[in-house]
Backbone as a printed PyTorch tensor [residue, N CA C, xyz], in Angstrom:
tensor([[[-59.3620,  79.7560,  37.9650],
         [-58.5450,  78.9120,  38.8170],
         [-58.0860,  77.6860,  38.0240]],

        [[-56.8700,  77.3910,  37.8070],
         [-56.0920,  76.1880,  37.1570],
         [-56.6420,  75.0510,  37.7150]],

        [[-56.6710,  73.8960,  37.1330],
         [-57.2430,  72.5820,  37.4590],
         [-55.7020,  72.2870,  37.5390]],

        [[-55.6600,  71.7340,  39.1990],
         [-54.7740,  70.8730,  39.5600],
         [-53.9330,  69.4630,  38.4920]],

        [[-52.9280,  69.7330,  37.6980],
         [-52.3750,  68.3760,  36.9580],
         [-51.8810,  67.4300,  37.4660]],

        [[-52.2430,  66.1690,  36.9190],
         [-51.2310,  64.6360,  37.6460],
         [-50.4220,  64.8150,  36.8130]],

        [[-49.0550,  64.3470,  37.3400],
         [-48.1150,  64.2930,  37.0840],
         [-47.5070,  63.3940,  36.6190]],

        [[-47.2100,  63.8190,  34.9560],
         [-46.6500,  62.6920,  33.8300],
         [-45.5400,  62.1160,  33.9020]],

        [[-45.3550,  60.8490,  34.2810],
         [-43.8940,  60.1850,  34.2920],
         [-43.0440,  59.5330,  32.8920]],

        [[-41.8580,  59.5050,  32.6050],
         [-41.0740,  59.4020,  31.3140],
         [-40.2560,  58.2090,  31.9660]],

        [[-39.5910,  57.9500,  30.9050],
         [-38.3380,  56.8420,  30.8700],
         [-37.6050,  57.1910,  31.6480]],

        [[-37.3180,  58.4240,  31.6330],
         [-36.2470,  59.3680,  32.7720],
         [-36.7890,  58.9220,  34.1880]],

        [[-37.7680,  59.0920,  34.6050],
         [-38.2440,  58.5190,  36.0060],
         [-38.3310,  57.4980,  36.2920]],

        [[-38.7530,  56.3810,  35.3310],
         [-38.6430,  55.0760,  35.5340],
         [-37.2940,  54.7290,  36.0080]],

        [[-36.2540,  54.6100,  34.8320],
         [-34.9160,  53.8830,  35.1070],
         [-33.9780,  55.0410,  36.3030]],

        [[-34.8400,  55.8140,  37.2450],
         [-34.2140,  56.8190,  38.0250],
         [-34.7660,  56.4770,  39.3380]],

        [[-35.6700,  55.3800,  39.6150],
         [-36.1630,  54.8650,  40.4120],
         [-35.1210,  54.1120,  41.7010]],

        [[-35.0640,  54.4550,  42.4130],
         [-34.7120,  54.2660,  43.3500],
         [-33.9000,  52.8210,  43.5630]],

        [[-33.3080,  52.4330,  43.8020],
         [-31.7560,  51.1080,  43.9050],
         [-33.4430,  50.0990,  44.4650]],

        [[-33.7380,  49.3440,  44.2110],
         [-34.5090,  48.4900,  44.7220],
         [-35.8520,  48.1590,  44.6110]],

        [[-36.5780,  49.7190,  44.1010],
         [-37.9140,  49.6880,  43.5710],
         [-38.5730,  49.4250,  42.6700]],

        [[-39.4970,  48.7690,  42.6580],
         [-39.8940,  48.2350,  41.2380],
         [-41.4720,  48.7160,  41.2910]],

        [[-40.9680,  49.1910,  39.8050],
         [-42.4320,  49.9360,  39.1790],
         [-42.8420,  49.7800,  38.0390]],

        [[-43.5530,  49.5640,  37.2620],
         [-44.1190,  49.8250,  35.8290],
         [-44.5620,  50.8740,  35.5110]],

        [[-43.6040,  51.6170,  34.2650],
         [-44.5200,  53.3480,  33.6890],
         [-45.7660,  52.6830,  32.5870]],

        [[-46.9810,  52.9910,  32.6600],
         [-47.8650,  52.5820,  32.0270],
         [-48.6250,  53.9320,  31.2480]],

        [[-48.3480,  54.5350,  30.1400],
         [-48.8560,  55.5700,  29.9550],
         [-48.8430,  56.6700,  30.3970]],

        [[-47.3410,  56.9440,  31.4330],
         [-47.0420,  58.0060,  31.8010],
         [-47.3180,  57.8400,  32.9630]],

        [[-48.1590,  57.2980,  33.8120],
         [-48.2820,  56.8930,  34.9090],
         [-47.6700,  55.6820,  35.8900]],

        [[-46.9500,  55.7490,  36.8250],
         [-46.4560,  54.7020,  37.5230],
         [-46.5880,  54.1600,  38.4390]],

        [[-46.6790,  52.4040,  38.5420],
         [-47.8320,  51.5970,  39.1620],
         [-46.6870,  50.8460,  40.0030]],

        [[-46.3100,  50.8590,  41.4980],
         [-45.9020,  50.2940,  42.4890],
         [-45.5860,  48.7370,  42.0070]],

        [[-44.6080,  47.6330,  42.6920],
         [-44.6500,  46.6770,  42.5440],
         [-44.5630,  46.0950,  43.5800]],

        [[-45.5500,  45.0310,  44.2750],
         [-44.7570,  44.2750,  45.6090],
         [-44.3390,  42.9240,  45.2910]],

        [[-43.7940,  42.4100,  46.0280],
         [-42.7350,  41.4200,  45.7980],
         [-43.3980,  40.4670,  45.7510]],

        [[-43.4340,  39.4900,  44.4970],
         [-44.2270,  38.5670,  44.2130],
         [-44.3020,  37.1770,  45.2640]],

        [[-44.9180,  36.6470,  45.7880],
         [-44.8870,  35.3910,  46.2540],
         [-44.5960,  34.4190,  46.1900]],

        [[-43.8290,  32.9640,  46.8950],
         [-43.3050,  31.9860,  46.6710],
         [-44.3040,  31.5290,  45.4940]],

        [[-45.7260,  31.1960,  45.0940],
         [-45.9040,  30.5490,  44.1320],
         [-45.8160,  31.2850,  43.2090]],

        [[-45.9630,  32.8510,  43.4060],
         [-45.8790,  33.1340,  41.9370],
         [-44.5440,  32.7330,  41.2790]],

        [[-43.4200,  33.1130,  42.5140],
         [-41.9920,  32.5760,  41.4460],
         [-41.9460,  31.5940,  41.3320]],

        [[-42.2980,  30.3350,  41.8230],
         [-42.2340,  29.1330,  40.8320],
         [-42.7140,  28.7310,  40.0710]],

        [[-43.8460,  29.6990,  39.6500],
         [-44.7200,  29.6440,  38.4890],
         [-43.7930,  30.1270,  37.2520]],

        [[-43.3170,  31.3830,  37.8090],
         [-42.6500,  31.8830,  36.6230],
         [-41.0640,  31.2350,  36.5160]],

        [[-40.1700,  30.3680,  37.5670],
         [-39.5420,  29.4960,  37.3760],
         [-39.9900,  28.5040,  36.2840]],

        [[-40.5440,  27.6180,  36.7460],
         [-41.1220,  26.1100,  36.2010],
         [-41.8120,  26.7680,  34.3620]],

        [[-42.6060,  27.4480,  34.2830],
         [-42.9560,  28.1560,  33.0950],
         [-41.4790,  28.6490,  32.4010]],

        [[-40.7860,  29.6610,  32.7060],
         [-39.7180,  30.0420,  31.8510],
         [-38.6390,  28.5570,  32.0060]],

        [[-38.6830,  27.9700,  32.2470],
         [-37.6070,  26.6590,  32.4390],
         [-38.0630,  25.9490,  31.2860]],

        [[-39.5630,  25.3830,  31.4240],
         [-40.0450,  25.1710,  30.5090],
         [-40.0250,  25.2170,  28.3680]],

        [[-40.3880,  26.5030,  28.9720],
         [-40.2460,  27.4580,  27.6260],
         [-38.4390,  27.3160,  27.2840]],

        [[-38.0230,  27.5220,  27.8120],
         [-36.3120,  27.9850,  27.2600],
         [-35.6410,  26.3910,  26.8490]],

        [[-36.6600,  25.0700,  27.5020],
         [-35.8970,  23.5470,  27.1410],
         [-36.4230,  23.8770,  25.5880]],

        [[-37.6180,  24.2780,  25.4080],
         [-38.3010,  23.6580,  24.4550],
         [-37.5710,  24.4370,  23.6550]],

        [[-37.2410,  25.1400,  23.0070],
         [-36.1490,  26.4030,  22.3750],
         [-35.5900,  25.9760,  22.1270]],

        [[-34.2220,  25.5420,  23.3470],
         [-32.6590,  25.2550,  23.2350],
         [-32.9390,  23.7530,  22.4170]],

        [[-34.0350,  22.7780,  22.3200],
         [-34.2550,  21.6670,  21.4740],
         [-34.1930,  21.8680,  20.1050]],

        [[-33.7660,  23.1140,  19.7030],
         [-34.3540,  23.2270,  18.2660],
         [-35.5240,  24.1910,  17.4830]],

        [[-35.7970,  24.4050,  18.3730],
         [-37.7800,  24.9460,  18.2630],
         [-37.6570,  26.6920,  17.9720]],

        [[-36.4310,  27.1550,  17.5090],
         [-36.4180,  28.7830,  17.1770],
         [-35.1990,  29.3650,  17.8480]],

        [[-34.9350,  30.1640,  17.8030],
         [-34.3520,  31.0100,  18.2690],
         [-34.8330,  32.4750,  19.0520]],

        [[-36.0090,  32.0060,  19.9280],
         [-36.4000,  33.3070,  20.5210],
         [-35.6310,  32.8640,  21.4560]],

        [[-35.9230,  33.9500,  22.4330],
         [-35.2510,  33.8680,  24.0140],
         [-36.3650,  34.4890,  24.8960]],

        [[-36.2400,  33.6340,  25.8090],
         [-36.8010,  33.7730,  27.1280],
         [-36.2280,  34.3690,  28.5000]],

        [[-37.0150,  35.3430,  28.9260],
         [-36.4300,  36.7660,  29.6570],
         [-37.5790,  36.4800,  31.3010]],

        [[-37.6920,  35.9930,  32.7360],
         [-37.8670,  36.5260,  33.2330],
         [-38.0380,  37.8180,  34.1980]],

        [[-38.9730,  38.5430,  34.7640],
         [-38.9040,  39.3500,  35.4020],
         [-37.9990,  39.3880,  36.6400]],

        [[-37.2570,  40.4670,  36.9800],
         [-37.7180,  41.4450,  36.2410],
         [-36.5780,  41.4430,  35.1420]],

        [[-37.5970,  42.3170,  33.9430],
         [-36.6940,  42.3810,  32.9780],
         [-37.9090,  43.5480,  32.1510]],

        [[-37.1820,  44.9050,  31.7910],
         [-37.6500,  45.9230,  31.1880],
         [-38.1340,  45.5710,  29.9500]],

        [[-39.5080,  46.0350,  29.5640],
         [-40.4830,  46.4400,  28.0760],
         [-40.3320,  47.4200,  27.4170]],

        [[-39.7970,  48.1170,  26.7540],
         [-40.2580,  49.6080,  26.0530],
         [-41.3030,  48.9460,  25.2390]],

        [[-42.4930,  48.5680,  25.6740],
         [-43.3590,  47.9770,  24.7950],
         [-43.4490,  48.8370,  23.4130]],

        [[-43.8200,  50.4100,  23.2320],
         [-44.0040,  51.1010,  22.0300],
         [-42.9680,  51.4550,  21.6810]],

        [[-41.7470,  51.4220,  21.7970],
         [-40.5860,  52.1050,  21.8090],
         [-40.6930,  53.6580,  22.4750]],

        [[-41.3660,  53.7540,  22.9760],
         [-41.7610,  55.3960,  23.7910],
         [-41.3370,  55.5910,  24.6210]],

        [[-41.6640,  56.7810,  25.2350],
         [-41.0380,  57.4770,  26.7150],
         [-42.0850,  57.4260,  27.0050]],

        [[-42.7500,  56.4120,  27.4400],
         [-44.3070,  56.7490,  28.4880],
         [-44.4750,  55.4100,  28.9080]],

        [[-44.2740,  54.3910,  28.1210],
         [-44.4850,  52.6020,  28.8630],
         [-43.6630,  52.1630,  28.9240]],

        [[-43.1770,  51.8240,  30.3060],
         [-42.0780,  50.9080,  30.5880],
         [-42.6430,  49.2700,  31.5830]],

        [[-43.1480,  48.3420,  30.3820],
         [-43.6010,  47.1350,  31.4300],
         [-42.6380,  46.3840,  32.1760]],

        [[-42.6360,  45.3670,  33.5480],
         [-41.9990,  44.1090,  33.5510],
         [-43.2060,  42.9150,  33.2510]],

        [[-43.2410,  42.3500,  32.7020],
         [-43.8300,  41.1840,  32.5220],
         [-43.2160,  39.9940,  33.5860]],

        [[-44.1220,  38.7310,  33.6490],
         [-43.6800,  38.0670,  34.6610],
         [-42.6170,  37.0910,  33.6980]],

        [[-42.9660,  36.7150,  32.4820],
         [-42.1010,  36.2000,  31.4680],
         [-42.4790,  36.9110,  30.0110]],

        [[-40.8970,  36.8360,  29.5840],
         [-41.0900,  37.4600,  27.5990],
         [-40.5100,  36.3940,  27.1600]],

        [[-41.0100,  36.3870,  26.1420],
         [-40.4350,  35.8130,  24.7860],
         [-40.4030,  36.6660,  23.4590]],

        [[-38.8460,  36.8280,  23.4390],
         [-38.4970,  37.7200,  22.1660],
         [-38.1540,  36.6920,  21.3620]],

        [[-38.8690,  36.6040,  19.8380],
         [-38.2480,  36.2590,  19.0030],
         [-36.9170,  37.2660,  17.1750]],

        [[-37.6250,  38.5040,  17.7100],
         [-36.8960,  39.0450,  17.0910],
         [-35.9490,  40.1350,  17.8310]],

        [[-34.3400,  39.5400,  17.5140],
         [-33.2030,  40.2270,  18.8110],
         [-32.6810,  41.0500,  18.7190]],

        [[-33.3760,  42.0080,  17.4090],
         [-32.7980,  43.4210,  16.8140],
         [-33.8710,  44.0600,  18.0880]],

        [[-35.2990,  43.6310,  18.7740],
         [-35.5450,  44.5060,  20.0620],
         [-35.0180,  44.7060,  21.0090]],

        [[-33.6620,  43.8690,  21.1010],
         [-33.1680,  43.5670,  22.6060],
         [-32.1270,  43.9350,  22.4880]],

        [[-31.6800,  44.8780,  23.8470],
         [-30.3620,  45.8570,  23.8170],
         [-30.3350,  45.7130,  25.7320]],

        [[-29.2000,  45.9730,  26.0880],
         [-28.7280,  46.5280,  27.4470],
         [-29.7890,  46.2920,  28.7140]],

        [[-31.1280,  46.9610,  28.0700],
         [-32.1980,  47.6120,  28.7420],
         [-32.9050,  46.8480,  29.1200]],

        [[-33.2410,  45.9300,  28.3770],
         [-34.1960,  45.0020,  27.8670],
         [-34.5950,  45.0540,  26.7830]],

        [[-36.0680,  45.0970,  26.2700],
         [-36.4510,  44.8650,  25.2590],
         [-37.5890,  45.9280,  24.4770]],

        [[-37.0070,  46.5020,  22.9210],
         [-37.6640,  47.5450,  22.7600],
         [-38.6270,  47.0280,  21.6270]],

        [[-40.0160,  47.4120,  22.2030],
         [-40.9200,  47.3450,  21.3320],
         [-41.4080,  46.2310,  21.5930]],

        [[-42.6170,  45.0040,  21.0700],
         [-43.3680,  43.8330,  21.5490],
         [-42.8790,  42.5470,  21.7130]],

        [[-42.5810,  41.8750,  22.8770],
         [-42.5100,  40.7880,  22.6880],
         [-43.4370,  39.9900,  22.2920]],

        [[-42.7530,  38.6700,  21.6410],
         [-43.8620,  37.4750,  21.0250],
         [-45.0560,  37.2700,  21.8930]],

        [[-44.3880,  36.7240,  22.9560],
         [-45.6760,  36.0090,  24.0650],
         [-44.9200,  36.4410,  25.0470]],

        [[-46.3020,  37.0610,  26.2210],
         [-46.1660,  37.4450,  27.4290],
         [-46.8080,  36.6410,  28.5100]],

        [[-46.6220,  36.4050,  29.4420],
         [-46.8540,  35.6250,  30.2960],
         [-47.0910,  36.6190,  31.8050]],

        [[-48.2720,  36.7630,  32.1010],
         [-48.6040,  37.3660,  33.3020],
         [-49.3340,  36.8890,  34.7140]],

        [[-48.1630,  36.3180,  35.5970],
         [-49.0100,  35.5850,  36.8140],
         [-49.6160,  36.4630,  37.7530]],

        [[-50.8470,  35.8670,  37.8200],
         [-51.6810,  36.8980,  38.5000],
         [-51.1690,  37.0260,  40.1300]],

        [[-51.1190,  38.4820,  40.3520],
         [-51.3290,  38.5740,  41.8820],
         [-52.6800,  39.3440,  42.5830]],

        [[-53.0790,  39.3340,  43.7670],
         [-53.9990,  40.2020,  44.7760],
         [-54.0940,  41.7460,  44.0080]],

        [[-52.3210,  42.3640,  44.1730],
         [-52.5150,  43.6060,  43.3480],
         [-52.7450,  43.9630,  42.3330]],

        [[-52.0460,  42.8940,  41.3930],
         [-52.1760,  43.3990,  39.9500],
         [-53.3450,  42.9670,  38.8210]],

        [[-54.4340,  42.3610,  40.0340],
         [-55.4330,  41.6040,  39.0340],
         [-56.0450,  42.6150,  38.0480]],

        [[-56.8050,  43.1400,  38.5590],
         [-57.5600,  44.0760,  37.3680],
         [-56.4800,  44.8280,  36.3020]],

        [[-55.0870,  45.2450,  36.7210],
         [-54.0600,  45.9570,  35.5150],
         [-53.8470,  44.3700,  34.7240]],

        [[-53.3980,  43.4520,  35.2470],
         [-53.4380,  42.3040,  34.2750],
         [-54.7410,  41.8780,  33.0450]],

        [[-55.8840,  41.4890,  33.6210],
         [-56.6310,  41.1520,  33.2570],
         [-57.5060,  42.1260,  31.9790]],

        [[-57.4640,  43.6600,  32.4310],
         [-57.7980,  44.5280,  31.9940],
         [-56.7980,  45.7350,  31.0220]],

        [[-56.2130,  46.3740,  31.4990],
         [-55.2090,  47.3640,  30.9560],
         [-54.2760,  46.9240,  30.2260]],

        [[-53.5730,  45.6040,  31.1170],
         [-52.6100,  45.4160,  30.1960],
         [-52.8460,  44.1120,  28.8490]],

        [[-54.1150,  43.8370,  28.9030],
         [-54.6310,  42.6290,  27.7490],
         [-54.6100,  43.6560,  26.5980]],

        [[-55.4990,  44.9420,  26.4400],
         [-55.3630,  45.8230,  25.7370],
         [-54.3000,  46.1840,  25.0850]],

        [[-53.3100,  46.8350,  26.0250],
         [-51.8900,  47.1610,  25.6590],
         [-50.7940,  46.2000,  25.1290]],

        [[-51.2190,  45.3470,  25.5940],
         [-50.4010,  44.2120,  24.9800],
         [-51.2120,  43.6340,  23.1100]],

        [[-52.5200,  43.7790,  23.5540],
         [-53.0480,  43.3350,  21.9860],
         [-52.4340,  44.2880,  21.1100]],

        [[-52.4730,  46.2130,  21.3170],
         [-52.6450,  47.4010,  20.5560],
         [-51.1280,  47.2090,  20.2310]],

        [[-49.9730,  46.5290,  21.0810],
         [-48.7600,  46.8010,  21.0980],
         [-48.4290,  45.8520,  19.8620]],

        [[-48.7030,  44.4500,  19.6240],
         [-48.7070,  43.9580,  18.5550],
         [-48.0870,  42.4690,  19.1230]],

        [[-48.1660,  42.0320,  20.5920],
         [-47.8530,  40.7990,  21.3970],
         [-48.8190,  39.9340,  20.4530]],

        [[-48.1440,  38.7520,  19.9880],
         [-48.4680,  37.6670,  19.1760],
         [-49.5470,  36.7150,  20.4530]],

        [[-48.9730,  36.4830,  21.1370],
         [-49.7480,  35.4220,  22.5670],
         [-49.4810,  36.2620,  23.8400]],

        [[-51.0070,  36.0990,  24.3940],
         [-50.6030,  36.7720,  26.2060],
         [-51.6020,  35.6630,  27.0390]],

        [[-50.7170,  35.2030,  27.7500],
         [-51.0950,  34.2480,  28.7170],
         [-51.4450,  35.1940,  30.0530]],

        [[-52.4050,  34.9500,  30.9750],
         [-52.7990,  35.3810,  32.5880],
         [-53.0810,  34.2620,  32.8580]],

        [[-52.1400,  33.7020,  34.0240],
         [-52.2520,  32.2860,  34.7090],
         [-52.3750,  32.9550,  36.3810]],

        [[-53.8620,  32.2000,  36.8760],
         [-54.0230,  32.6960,  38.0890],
         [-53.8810,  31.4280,  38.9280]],

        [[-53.0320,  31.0800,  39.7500],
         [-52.6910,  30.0820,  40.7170],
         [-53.5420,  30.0420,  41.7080]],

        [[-54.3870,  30.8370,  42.0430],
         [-55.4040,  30.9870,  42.7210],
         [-57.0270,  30.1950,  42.7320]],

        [[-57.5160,  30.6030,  41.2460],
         [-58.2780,  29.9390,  40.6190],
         [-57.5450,  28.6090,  39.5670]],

        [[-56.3860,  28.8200,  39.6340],
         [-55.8810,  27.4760,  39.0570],
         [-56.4250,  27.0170,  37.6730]],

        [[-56.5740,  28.7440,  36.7730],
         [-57.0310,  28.7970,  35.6990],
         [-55.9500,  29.6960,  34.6390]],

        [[-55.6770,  29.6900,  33.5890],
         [-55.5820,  29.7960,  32.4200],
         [-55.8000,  30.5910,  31.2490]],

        [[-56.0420,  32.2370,  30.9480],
         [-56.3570,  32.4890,  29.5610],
         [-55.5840,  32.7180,  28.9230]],

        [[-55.8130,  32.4950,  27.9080],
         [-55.0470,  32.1230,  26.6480],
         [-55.6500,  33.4650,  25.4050]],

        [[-54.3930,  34.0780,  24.9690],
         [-54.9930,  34.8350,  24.3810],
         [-54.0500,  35.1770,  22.9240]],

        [[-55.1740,  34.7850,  21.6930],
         [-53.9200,  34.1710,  20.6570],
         [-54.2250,  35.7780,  19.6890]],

        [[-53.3630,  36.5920,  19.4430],
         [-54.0310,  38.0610,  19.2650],
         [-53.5680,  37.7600,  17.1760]],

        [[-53.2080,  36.9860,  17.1570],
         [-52.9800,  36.5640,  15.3770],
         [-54.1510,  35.7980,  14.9410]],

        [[-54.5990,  34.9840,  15.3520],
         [-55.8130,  34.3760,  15.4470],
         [-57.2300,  35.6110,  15.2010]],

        [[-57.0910,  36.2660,  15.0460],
         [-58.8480,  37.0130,  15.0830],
         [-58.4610,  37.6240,  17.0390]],

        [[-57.7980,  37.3850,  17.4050],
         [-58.3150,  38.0220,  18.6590],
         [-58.6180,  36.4630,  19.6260]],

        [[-58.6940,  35.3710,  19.3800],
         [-59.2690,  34.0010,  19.8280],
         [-58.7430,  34.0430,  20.9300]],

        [[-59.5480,  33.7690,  21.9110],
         [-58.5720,  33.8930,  23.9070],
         [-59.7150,  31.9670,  23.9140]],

        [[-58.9020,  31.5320,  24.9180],
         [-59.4050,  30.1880,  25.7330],
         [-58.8870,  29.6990,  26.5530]],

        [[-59.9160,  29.4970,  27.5140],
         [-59.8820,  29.1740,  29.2560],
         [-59.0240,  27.8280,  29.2360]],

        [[-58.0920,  27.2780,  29.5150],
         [-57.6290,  26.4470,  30.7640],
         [-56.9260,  26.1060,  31.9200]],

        [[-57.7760,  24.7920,  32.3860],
         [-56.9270,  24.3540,  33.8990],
         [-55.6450,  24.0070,  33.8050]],

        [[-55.0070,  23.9920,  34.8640],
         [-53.6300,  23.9570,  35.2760],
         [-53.3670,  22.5420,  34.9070]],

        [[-54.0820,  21.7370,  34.6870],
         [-54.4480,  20.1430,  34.4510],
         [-54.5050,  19.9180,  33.3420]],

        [[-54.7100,  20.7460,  32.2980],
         [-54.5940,  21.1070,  30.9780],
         [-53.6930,  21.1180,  29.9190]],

        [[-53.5850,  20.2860,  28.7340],
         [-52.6520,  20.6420,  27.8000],
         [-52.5710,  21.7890,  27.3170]],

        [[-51.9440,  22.8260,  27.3250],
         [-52.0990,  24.1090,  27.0630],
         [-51.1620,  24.3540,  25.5210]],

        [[-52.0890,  24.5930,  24.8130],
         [-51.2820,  24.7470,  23.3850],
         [-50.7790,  25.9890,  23.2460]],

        [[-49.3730,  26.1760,  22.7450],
         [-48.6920,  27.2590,  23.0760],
         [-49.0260,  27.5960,  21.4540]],

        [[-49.3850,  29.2870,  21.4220],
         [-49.9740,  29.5460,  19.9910],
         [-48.7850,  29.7050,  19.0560]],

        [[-47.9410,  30.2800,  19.3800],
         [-46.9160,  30.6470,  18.1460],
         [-45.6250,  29.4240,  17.9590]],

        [[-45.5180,  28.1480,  18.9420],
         [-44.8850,  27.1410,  18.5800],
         [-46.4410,  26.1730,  18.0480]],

        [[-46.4640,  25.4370,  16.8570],
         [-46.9230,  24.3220,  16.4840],
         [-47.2330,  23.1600,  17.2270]],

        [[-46.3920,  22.9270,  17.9660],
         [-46.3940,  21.2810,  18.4620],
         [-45.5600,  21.3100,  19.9590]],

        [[-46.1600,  22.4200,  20.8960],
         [-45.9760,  22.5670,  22.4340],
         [-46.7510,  22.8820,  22.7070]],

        [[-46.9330,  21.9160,  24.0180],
         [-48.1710,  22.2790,  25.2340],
         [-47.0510,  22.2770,  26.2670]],

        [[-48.5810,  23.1060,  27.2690],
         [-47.8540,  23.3360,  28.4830],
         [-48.8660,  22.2740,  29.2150]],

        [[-48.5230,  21.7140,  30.5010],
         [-49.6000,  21.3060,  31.6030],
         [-48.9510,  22.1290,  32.7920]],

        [[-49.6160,  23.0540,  33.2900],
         [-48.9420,  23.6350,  34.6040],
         [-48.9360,  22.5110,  35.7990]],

        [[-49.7610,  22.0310,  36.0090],
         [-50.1110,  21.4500,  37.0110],
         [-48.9510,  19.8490,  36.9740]],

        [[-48.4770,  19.3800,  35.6000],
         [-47.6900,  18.4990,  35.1800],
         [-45.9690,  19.3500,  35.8690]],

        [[-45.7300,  20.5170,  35.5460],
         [-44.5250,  21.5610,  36.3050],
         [-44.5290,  21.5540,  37.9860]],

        [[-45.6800,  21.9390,  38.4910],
         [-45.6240,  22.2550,  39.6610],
         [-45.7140,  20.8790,  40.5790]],

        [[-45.9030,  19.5220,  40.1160],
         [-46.4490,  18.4260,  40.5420],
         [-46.9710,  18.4820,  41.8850]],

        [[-46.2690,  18.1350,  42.9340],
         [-47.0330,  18.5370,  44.3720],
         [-47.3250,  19.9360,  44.4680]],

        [[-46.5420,  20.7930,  44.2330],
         [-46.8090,  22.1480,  44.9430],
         [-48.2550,  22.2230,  45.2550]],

        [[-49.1190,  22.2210,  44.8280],
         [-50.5250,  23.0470,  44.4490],
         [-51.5580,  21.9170,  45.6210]],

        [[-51.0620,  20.7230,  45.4390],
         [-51.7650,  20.1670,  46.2780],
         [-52.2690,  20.2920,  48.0270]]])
C-alpha cells in the first residue's frame, strides 16, 4: 500500500495564488498569511522610513523594500519569502519580482502566527541563505534580536528603548521606542 504524499509546491503555485492571497513557499511547502496588525505596520512603517533616510543621506546605495515584497531567497523553485522589511544592497538581485537570492538585512515583526516560523525556521534559512543581519522585533515583549550572521553567528537582545546598532552600517542605531514615541504607551 503507497504511503499517502504531501504535496510539493513550486514558484508556479506561489505567483498563481489567488488575486489577494498571501502566502510564503518555504521549502516547497506553503504557509498562509493573515493580515498584519495596526502595530505591526507601523513598525514596519517607522523602521523602513527609518532605514531608507539613513541611505538617501549618503550611507550606500542599498534599497529598502517593504512587505509585501517577494524573496527567491536561493534562487529556487521551492522558497518564495515576504519578509516584513529587505534591504538589498546588491541590485543585480532585483528584477520585476522582487528579489533573487539574499537580502543584506531582514527585518521580521513578530506576529501570534508567525512566531515559532520567525524565531525558528526562518533564523536558519535566512543564516544558510547567506542574510548578512536578521532582526525579530516583537512589539509584544517590546524586545529585540539581533542577529549579526558575519560576525561568528553573534545575535543580541534589545529593548525598544535601546540604541540598536545596525550591523552592516558602521555608525546607525535604531531606538524603536524613539520611532514609535507615544504609540506603545
Amino acid at each position: 500500500m503507497a504511503l499517502a504524499q504531501a504535496k510539493i509546491y513550486t514558484s508556479e503555485d506561489y505567483w498563481n495564488l489567488p488575486e489577494g492571497q498571501r502566502a510564503e513557499l518555504i521549502d516547497g511547502k506553503l504557509y498562509d498569511m493573515a493580515p498584519p496588525g495596526r502595530m505591526h505596520q507601523k513598525l514596519v512603517m517607522e523602521l523602513s522610513s527609518a532605514i531608507h533616510s539613513y541611505i538617501k543621506k549618503g550611507s550606500g546605495s542599498c534599497e529598502v523594500y517593504p512587505a509585501p515584497f517577494a524573496v527567491n531567497l536561493n534562487s529556487d523553485d521551492s522558497t518564495w519569502i515576504e519578509p516584513d522589511i529587505s534591504v538589498i544592497c546588491d541590485k543585480s538581485k532585483l528584477s520585476d519580482r522582487g528579489c533573487n537570492g539574499a537580502p543584506d538585512w531582514i527585518i521580521e515583526i513578530i506576529s501570534p502566527s508567525t512566531q515559532s516560523r520567525d524565531y525558528l525556521q526562518k533564523l536558519w534559512l535566512y543564516q544558510k541563505a547567506g542574510v548578512r543581519e536578521y532582526w525579530i522585533v516583537n512589539p509584544l515583549t517590546r524586545v529585540v534580536n539581533v542577529f549579526d550572521f558575519e560576525q561568528n553567528e553573534r545575535s543580541m537582545q534589545y529593548r525598544f528603548d535601546d540604541e540598536i546598532p545596525v550591523c552592516i552600517y558602521e555608525n546607525f542605531n535604531i531606538c524603536i521606542a524613539g520611532l514609535l514615541s507615544q504609540e506603545l504607551s
